[in-house]
Amino acid sequence: MGRELNKLTALSIKNFGPGKYADGGGLWLHKREDGGGQWVLRVTVHGRRREMGLGSASEVTLKEIRDEAAKWRAVARQSLDPIKERDRLRREAARNLHLLKEIARDAFESRKAELKGDGVAGRWFSPLELHILPKLGKIPIADINQTDIRDALAPIWHSKAETAKKAINRLGICFKHAAALGLDVDIQATEKARALLGRQRHKAGNIPAMPWPEVPAFYLSLNDGTVTHLALKLLILTGVRSGPLRFIREEQIDGDVWTVPGEAMKGRKDKTPDFRVPLSDEALEVIKQARKLARDGYLFPSVKRGVVSDMTMSRLMERAKLAARPHGFRSSLRDWIAETTDTPHDVAETVLGHVVGGTVERAYRRTDFLEQRRKLMARWADLVSSKKGAE
């Protein structure tokens, strides 16, 4: 290999005919009949000559190609094969494009159609976002093993058992998604992590509910007109789950009836009819106040984007030193109905949006008890919104 460098000039390169021309230091230009050219670097590693393509002559300047050649000569001087080293660096760069956070987001996007409301509520992604990605999100998924997963989930494996279970299940889906993309991952990593974490000690319990006689006093304390207070008030007044309530939209309300889309009802399939919720005068007043704060069609928007979260409402109750949680108001309502009214079972269960009866029975029943529920919910609203009820 000749040691004299920089023999060629930009003008000479342009005027050369077909052939091979040395720039020095093992750098050669191979010109073709069509006028195009290819840069090739010749180096010797362990007594073996290697020819390394450096790219098209039309795509890089002479200075750029000389700098590139100098870089790979330096690699060869370390007794490393520059071709193999370049391949290694490319593989490493490719792996860095497949960080867990990117794979998780791609897996989520590919499954949106299977999720309720296209996953807008974020319940599929949030266990990953809260408990996995902060610790492992910036690591290439191919580098993540069962020990990494165990260390990420150990702090919540027993204390937040259900959340941890969801997180590891979602992570398993991400690994399978990565494998489908052709990445070299261990799809058994999550199962191995389960073995390391051991059996969960946590036993699921009922969500704490407020005794119904205490609900009026709490309801009257929700008096600052904020989104969180208004959302909790409507939650209490209607007995619906927090998911449909947080995503309530203006167009779902027609007069004194709120129609919840069937796909938003827990445990219901897409073909299930929408669920009508009668709105008491008190509920309509809450909605009137909420309209002043609405954004993007949602009556209960969050401060930044999207809608108010379950956590925001729960924290309000935590700060008030209450054991009960928002979802528990459904139990408060159901207990009140059972203890103070003679409401038929089917009507009481329909108030909470529960599916009543078997398939055949439901096929023949043509009512959702709207009028009976309207009167019942008016009585409930009178109770929780009156000072007398709070005494």
XYZ file of C-alpha atoms in Angstrom:
391
model
C 0.000 0.000 0.000
C 1.510 3.326 -1.078
C 2.021 5.871 1.684
C 1.751 9.000 -0.461
C -1.666 10.558 0.208
C -4.046 12.915 -1.574
C -2.916 12.249 -5.118
C -6.274 13.028 -6.720
C -8.139 16.297 -7.212
C -11.820 17.000 -7.624
C -11.230 18.064 -11.227
C -9.233 14.977 -12.147
C -11.878 12.735 -10.636
C -14.501 14.404 -12.785
C -12.433 13.978 -15.965
C -11.230 10.398 -15.417
C -12.405 7.692 -17.784
C -13.205 4.138 -16.729
C -10.503 2.564 -14.553
C -8.962 2.415 -11.077
C -7.197 5.438 -9.608
C -5.208 5.599 -6.373
C -5.485 8.528 -3.997
C -2.868 7.026 -1.692
C -2.942 5.203 1.596
C -4.981 2.383 0.080
C -7.842 4.611 -1.067
C -8.945 3.889 -4.646
C -11.538 5.292 -6.992
C -13.145 2.784 -9.354
C -14.681 4.641 -12.307
C -17.297 2.905 -14.454
C -18.210 3.187 -18.118
C -21.355 5.150 -17.253
C -19.289 7.856 -15.529
C -20.207 6.819 -12.009
C -17.642 5.753 -9.461
C -17.111 3.866 -6.223
C -14.598 4.517 -3.457
C -12.754 1.468 -2.105
C -10.289 1.273 0.782
C -7.666 -1.457 0.769
C -6.175 -2.424 4.115
C -4.199 -5.382 5.436
C -5.282 -7.030 8.699
C -3.413 -10.057 10.102
C -1.674 -10.453 6.766
C -4.960 -10.561 4.875
C -5.923 -7.873 2.372
C -9.427 -6.474 2.750
C -11.303 -4.205 0.322
C -13.898 -2.032 1.972
C -16.492 -0.122 -0.068
C -16.892 3.439 1.160
C -19.710 4.640 -1.052
C -20.521 6.396 -4.280
C -18.166 9.072 -5.607
C -21.181 11.210 -6.516
C -22.548 11.298 -2.954
C -19.526 12.445 -0.926
C -16.859 15.092 -1.331
C -13.180 14.225 -1.701
C -12.483 15.583 1.788
C -15.296 13.504 3.317
C -14.068 10.283 1.722
C -10.482 10.938 2.849
C -11.685 11.504 6.440
C -13.689 8.271 6.257
C -10.684 6.373 4.932
C -8.486 7.773 7.722
C -10.999 6.554 10.322
C -10.958 2.980 9.023
C -7.178 2.942 8.592
C -6.959 3.770 12.293
C -9.222 0.791 13.039
C -6.997 -1.486 10.950
C -3.918 -0.278 12.835
C -5.554 -1.704 15.993
C -5.575 -5.106 14.249
C -9.361 -4.943 13.848
C -11.096 -5.827 10.602
C -12.729 -2.521 9.557
C -15.468 -4.304 7.602
C -16.488 -6.404 10.590
C -16.196 -3.422 12.897
C -18.455 -1.344 10.660
C -21.021 -4.169 10.617
C -20.862 -4.364 14.405
C -21.460 -0.648 14.787
C -24.375 -0.803 12.375
C -25.975 -3.625 14.356
C -25.495 -1.664 17.573
C -27.065 1.408 16.016
C -29.995 -0.679 14.793
C -30.493 -2.079 18.258
C -30.574 1.411 19.695
C -33.471 2.171 17.357
C -35.372 -0.651 19.082
C -35.467 0.699 22.600
C -38.173 -0.812 24.768
C -40.100 2.457 24.874
C -40.310 2.475 21.057
C -41.351 -1.173 20.860
C -43.952 -0.675 23.602
C -45.462 2.281 21.775
C -45.515 0.350 18.494
C -47.127 -2.663 20.191
C -49.778 -0.370 21.672
C -50.507 1.235 18.310
C -50.924 -2.164 16.637
C -53.483 -3.218 19.266
C -55.571 -0.063 19.489
C -58.356 -1.492 17.366
C -58.806 -4.329 19.893
C -59.099 -1.960 22.858
C -62.138 -0.171 24.158
C -62.296 3.285 22.584
C -59.048 2.589 20.699
C -57.196 2.736 24.010
C -57.898 6.439 24.489
C -58.276 5.980 28.240
C -54.691 4.782 28.396
C -55.423 1.810 30.657
C -53.541 -0.637 28.421
C -50.405 1.473 28.244
C -50.359 3.066 31.709
C -48.950 0.038 33.659
C -45.969 0.067 31.296
C -45.664 3.833 31.342
C -45.737 4.070 35.134
C -43.787 1.018 36.265
C -41.661 -0.360 33.410
C -40.578 2.389 31.024
C -39.077 4.754 33.642
C -36.544 2.006 34.485
C -36.179 0.028 31.251
C -37.580 2.269 28.506
C -34.195 3.505 27.235
C -32.663 0.022 27.008
C -32.724 -1.926 23.716
C -35.343 -4.629 24.160
C -32.844 -7.274 22.993
C -30.685 -6.448 26.044
C -33.476 -6.824 28.610
C -33.539 -10.069 30.575
C -35.574 -11.566 33.397
C -33.384 -10.005 36.077
C -34.029 -6.519 34.695
C -37.765 -7.180 34.685
C -37.692 -8.577 38.209
C -35.824 -5.536 39.523
C -38.306 -3.176 37.842
C -41.396 -4.870 39.258
C -40.158 -6.058 42.657
C -41.207 -2.821 44.462
C -44.888 -3.311 43.484
C -45.101 -7.084 43.006
C -46.921 -7.591 46.321
C -48.123 -4.095 47.264
C -49.798 -3.411 43.901
C -50.332 -6.955 42.729
C -52.963 -6.325 40.060
C -51.035 -3.437 38.527
C -47.823 -5.479 38.539
C -49.612 -8.381 36.871
C -50.932 -6.090 34.144
C -47.489 -4.560 33.645
C -45.744 -7.911 33.174
C -48.509 -9.165 30.872
C -48.206 -6.060 28.692
C -44.427 -6.418 28.700
C -44.782 -9.998 27.479
C -46.848 -8.711 24.559
C -44.089 -6.197 23.782
C -41.494 -8.991 23.649
C -43.668 -11.028 21.294
C -44.177 -7.922 19.158
C -40.408 -7.405 18.991
C -39.907 -11.041 17.970
C -42.487 -10.603 15.202
C -40.438 -7.628 13.980
C -37.457 -9.946 13.633
C -35.558 -8.759 16.698
C -33.427 -11.164 18.694
C -35.298 -11.147 22.011
C -36.002 -13.695 24.703
C -39.785 -14.068 24.568
C -39.623 -16.181 27.738
C -38.060 -13.317 29.722
C -41.315 -12.301 31.419
C -42.127 -15.877 32.446
C -38.626 -16.256 33.875
C -39.135 -12.964 35.734
C -42.362 -14.334 37.255
C -40.395 -17.297 38.580
C -37.845 -14.934 40.139
C -40.535 -12.720 41.652
C -42.448 -15.623 43.187
C -46.111 -15.953 44.041
C -47.894 -12.730 44.938
C -49.061 -12.404 48.533
C -51.624 -9.716 47.818
C -55.281 -10.662 47.880
C -57.688 -8.445 46.018
C -60.282 -6.755 48.180
C -63.334 -4.650 47.600
C -62.827 -0.989 46.817
C -63.563 0.980 50.020
C -67.020 2.549 49.910
C -68.460 5.398 51.924
C -71.523 4.470 54.026
C -74.483 6.037 52.284
C -75.544 8.215 55.276
C -72.147 9.966 55.023
C -72.426 10.736 51.305
C -74.513 13.954 51.643
C -71.913 15.651 53.850
C -69.139 14.732 51.422
C -71.235 15.845 48.439
C -71.828 19.257 50.012
C -68.077 19.647 50.560
C -67.542 19.535 46.788
C -68.321 23.201 46.383
C -65.388 24.918 44.643
C -66.647 24.424 41.068
C -63.461 22.750 39.812
C -63.462 19.952 37.260
C -62.541 17.413 39.943
C -65.342 18.489 42.290
C -67.917 18.560 39.500
C -66.836 15.164 38.189
C -67.152 13.606 41.641
C -70.582 15.158 42.117
C -71.881 13.731 38.851
C -70.272 10.370 39.692
C -72.237 10.291 42.938
C -75.480 11.459 41.343
C -75.489 8.958 38.471
C -73.876 5.824 39.923
C -71.895 5.205 36.734
C -68.311 3.956 36.639
C -65.573 6.557 36.479
C -64.455 5.605 32.952
C -67.641 6.645 31.111
C -68.033 9.631 33.415
C -64.538 10.998 32.822
C -65.054 10.727 29.053
C -68.579 12.157 28.980
C -69.111 14.362 25.929
C -71.626 17.102 25.199
C -73.213 15.181 22.321
C -74.037 12.235 24.612
C -76.551 14.348 26.531
C -80.069 14.817 25.157
C -82.396 16.643 27.500
C -82.356 14.798 30.803
C -80.848 11.583 29.443
C -77.160 10.800 29.105
C -76.486 7.975 26.642
C -73.298 6.061 27.391
C -71.931 4.226 24.302
C -72.241 0.458 24.704
C -68.520 -0.106 24.101
C -67.727 2.143 27.078
C -69.624 -0.080 29.503
C -67.465 -2.534 31.445
C -68.018 -6.157 30.517
C -70.189 -5.296 27.543
C -69.526 -6.246 23.957
C -69.610 -3.921 20.967
C -73.087 -5.101 19.898
C -74.635 -4.365 23.294
C -77.060 -1.405 23.140
C -76.032 1.937 24.558
C -76.899 2.573 28.194
C -79.272 5.412 29.077
C -78.677 7.281 32.328
C -81.509 9.455 33.676
C -80.300 12.853 34.864
C -81.893 14.462 37.895
C -82.308 18.217 38.169
C -79.242 18.292 40.406
C -77.225 16.336 37.842
C -78.308 18.727 35.082
C -77.158 21.654 37.225
C -73.729 20.027 37.649
C -73.509 19.492 33.891
C -74.453 23.140 33.309
C -71.517 24.220 35.480
C -69.193 21.718 33.817
C -69.982 23.110 30.350
C -68.182 26.318 31.339
C -64.969 24.308 31.791
C -65.385 21.922 28.844
C -62.616 21.496 26.283
C -62.485 19.568 23.004
C -66.023 18.329 23.620
C -65.202 16.760 27.006
C -67.060 18.068 30.048
C -64.283 17.090 32.463
C -60.915 17.926 30.841
C -57.610 17.599 32.654
C -55.367 20.581 33.295
C -52.908 19.682 30.522
C -54.534 17.338 28.001
C -57.143 14.628 27.827
C -59.672 14.183 30.607
C -59.567 14.204 34.398
C -57.982 11.017 35.715
C -59.127 8.436 38.250
C -56.023 9.272 40.247
C -56.958 12.950 40.483
C -60.335 12.137 42.012
C -58.872 9.496 44.324
C -56.193 11.862 45.594
C -58.824 14.415 46.533
C -60.399 11.820 48.804
C -57.006 10.752 50.145
C -56.151 14.342 51.073
C -59.476 14.517 52.929
C -58.267 11.534 55.010
C -61.067 9.343 53.666
C -60.706 5.587 53.279
C -63.373 5.474 50.553
C -62.563 5.845 46.867
C -64.621 7.233 43.944
C -65.657 3.825 42.593
C -67.096 2.996 46.016
C -69.966 5.459 45.542
C -71.650 2.824 43.371
C -71.773 0.582 46.450
C -73.058 3.498 48.542
C -75.905 3.985 46.090
C -76.698 0.272 45.895
C -76.781 -0.031 49.696
C -79.109 2.959 49.955
C -81.472 1.414 47.420
C -81.479 -1.918 49.284
C -81.871 -0.444 52.759
C -84.354 2.380 52.224
C -86.457 1.514 49.152
C -88.519 -1.382 47.862
C -86.958 -1.200 44.402
C -87.163 -4.496 42.442
C -83.833 -6.286 42.040
C -83.723 -5.919 38.236
C -84.256 -2.164 38.455
C -81.652 -1.744 41.191
C -79.047 -3.688 39.221
C -79.837 -1.768 36.036
C -79.169 1.494 37.898
C -75.540 0.377 38.113
C -75.439 -0.761 34.482
C -75.233 -4.426 35.449
C -76.424 -7.045 32.980
C -79.505 -8.661 34.497
C -80.822 -12.133 33.713
C -79.764 -14.799 31.253
C -79.490 -14.497 27.471
C -83.030 -15.704 26.808
C -84.560 -13.500 29.493
C -82.762 -10.441 28.151
C -83.871 -11.256 24.601
C -87.528 -10.999 25.641
C -87.185 -7.981 27.899
C -87.689 -4.762 25.970
C -87.202 -2.196 28.745
C -84.250 -0.629 30.522
C -86.513 0.602 33.348
C -85.701 4.218 32.482
C -88.785 5.752 34.129
C -88.412 3.714 37.324
C -84.730 4.658 37.456
C -85.537 8.317 36.803
C -87.722 8.525 39.925
C -85.210 6.577 42.001
C -82.268 8.752 41.001
C -84.269 11.907 41.707
C -84.777 10.658 45.265
C -81.060 9.886 45.567
C -80.162 13.347 44.288
C -82.530 14.974 46.808
C -80.840 13.034 49.590
C -77.191 13.710 48.730
C -77.683 17.378 47.788
C -79.760 18.411 50.809
C -78.404 19.762 54.060
C -81.071 17.764 55.801
C -79.666 14.567 54.318
C -76.228 15.512 55.588
C -77.367 15.870 59.187
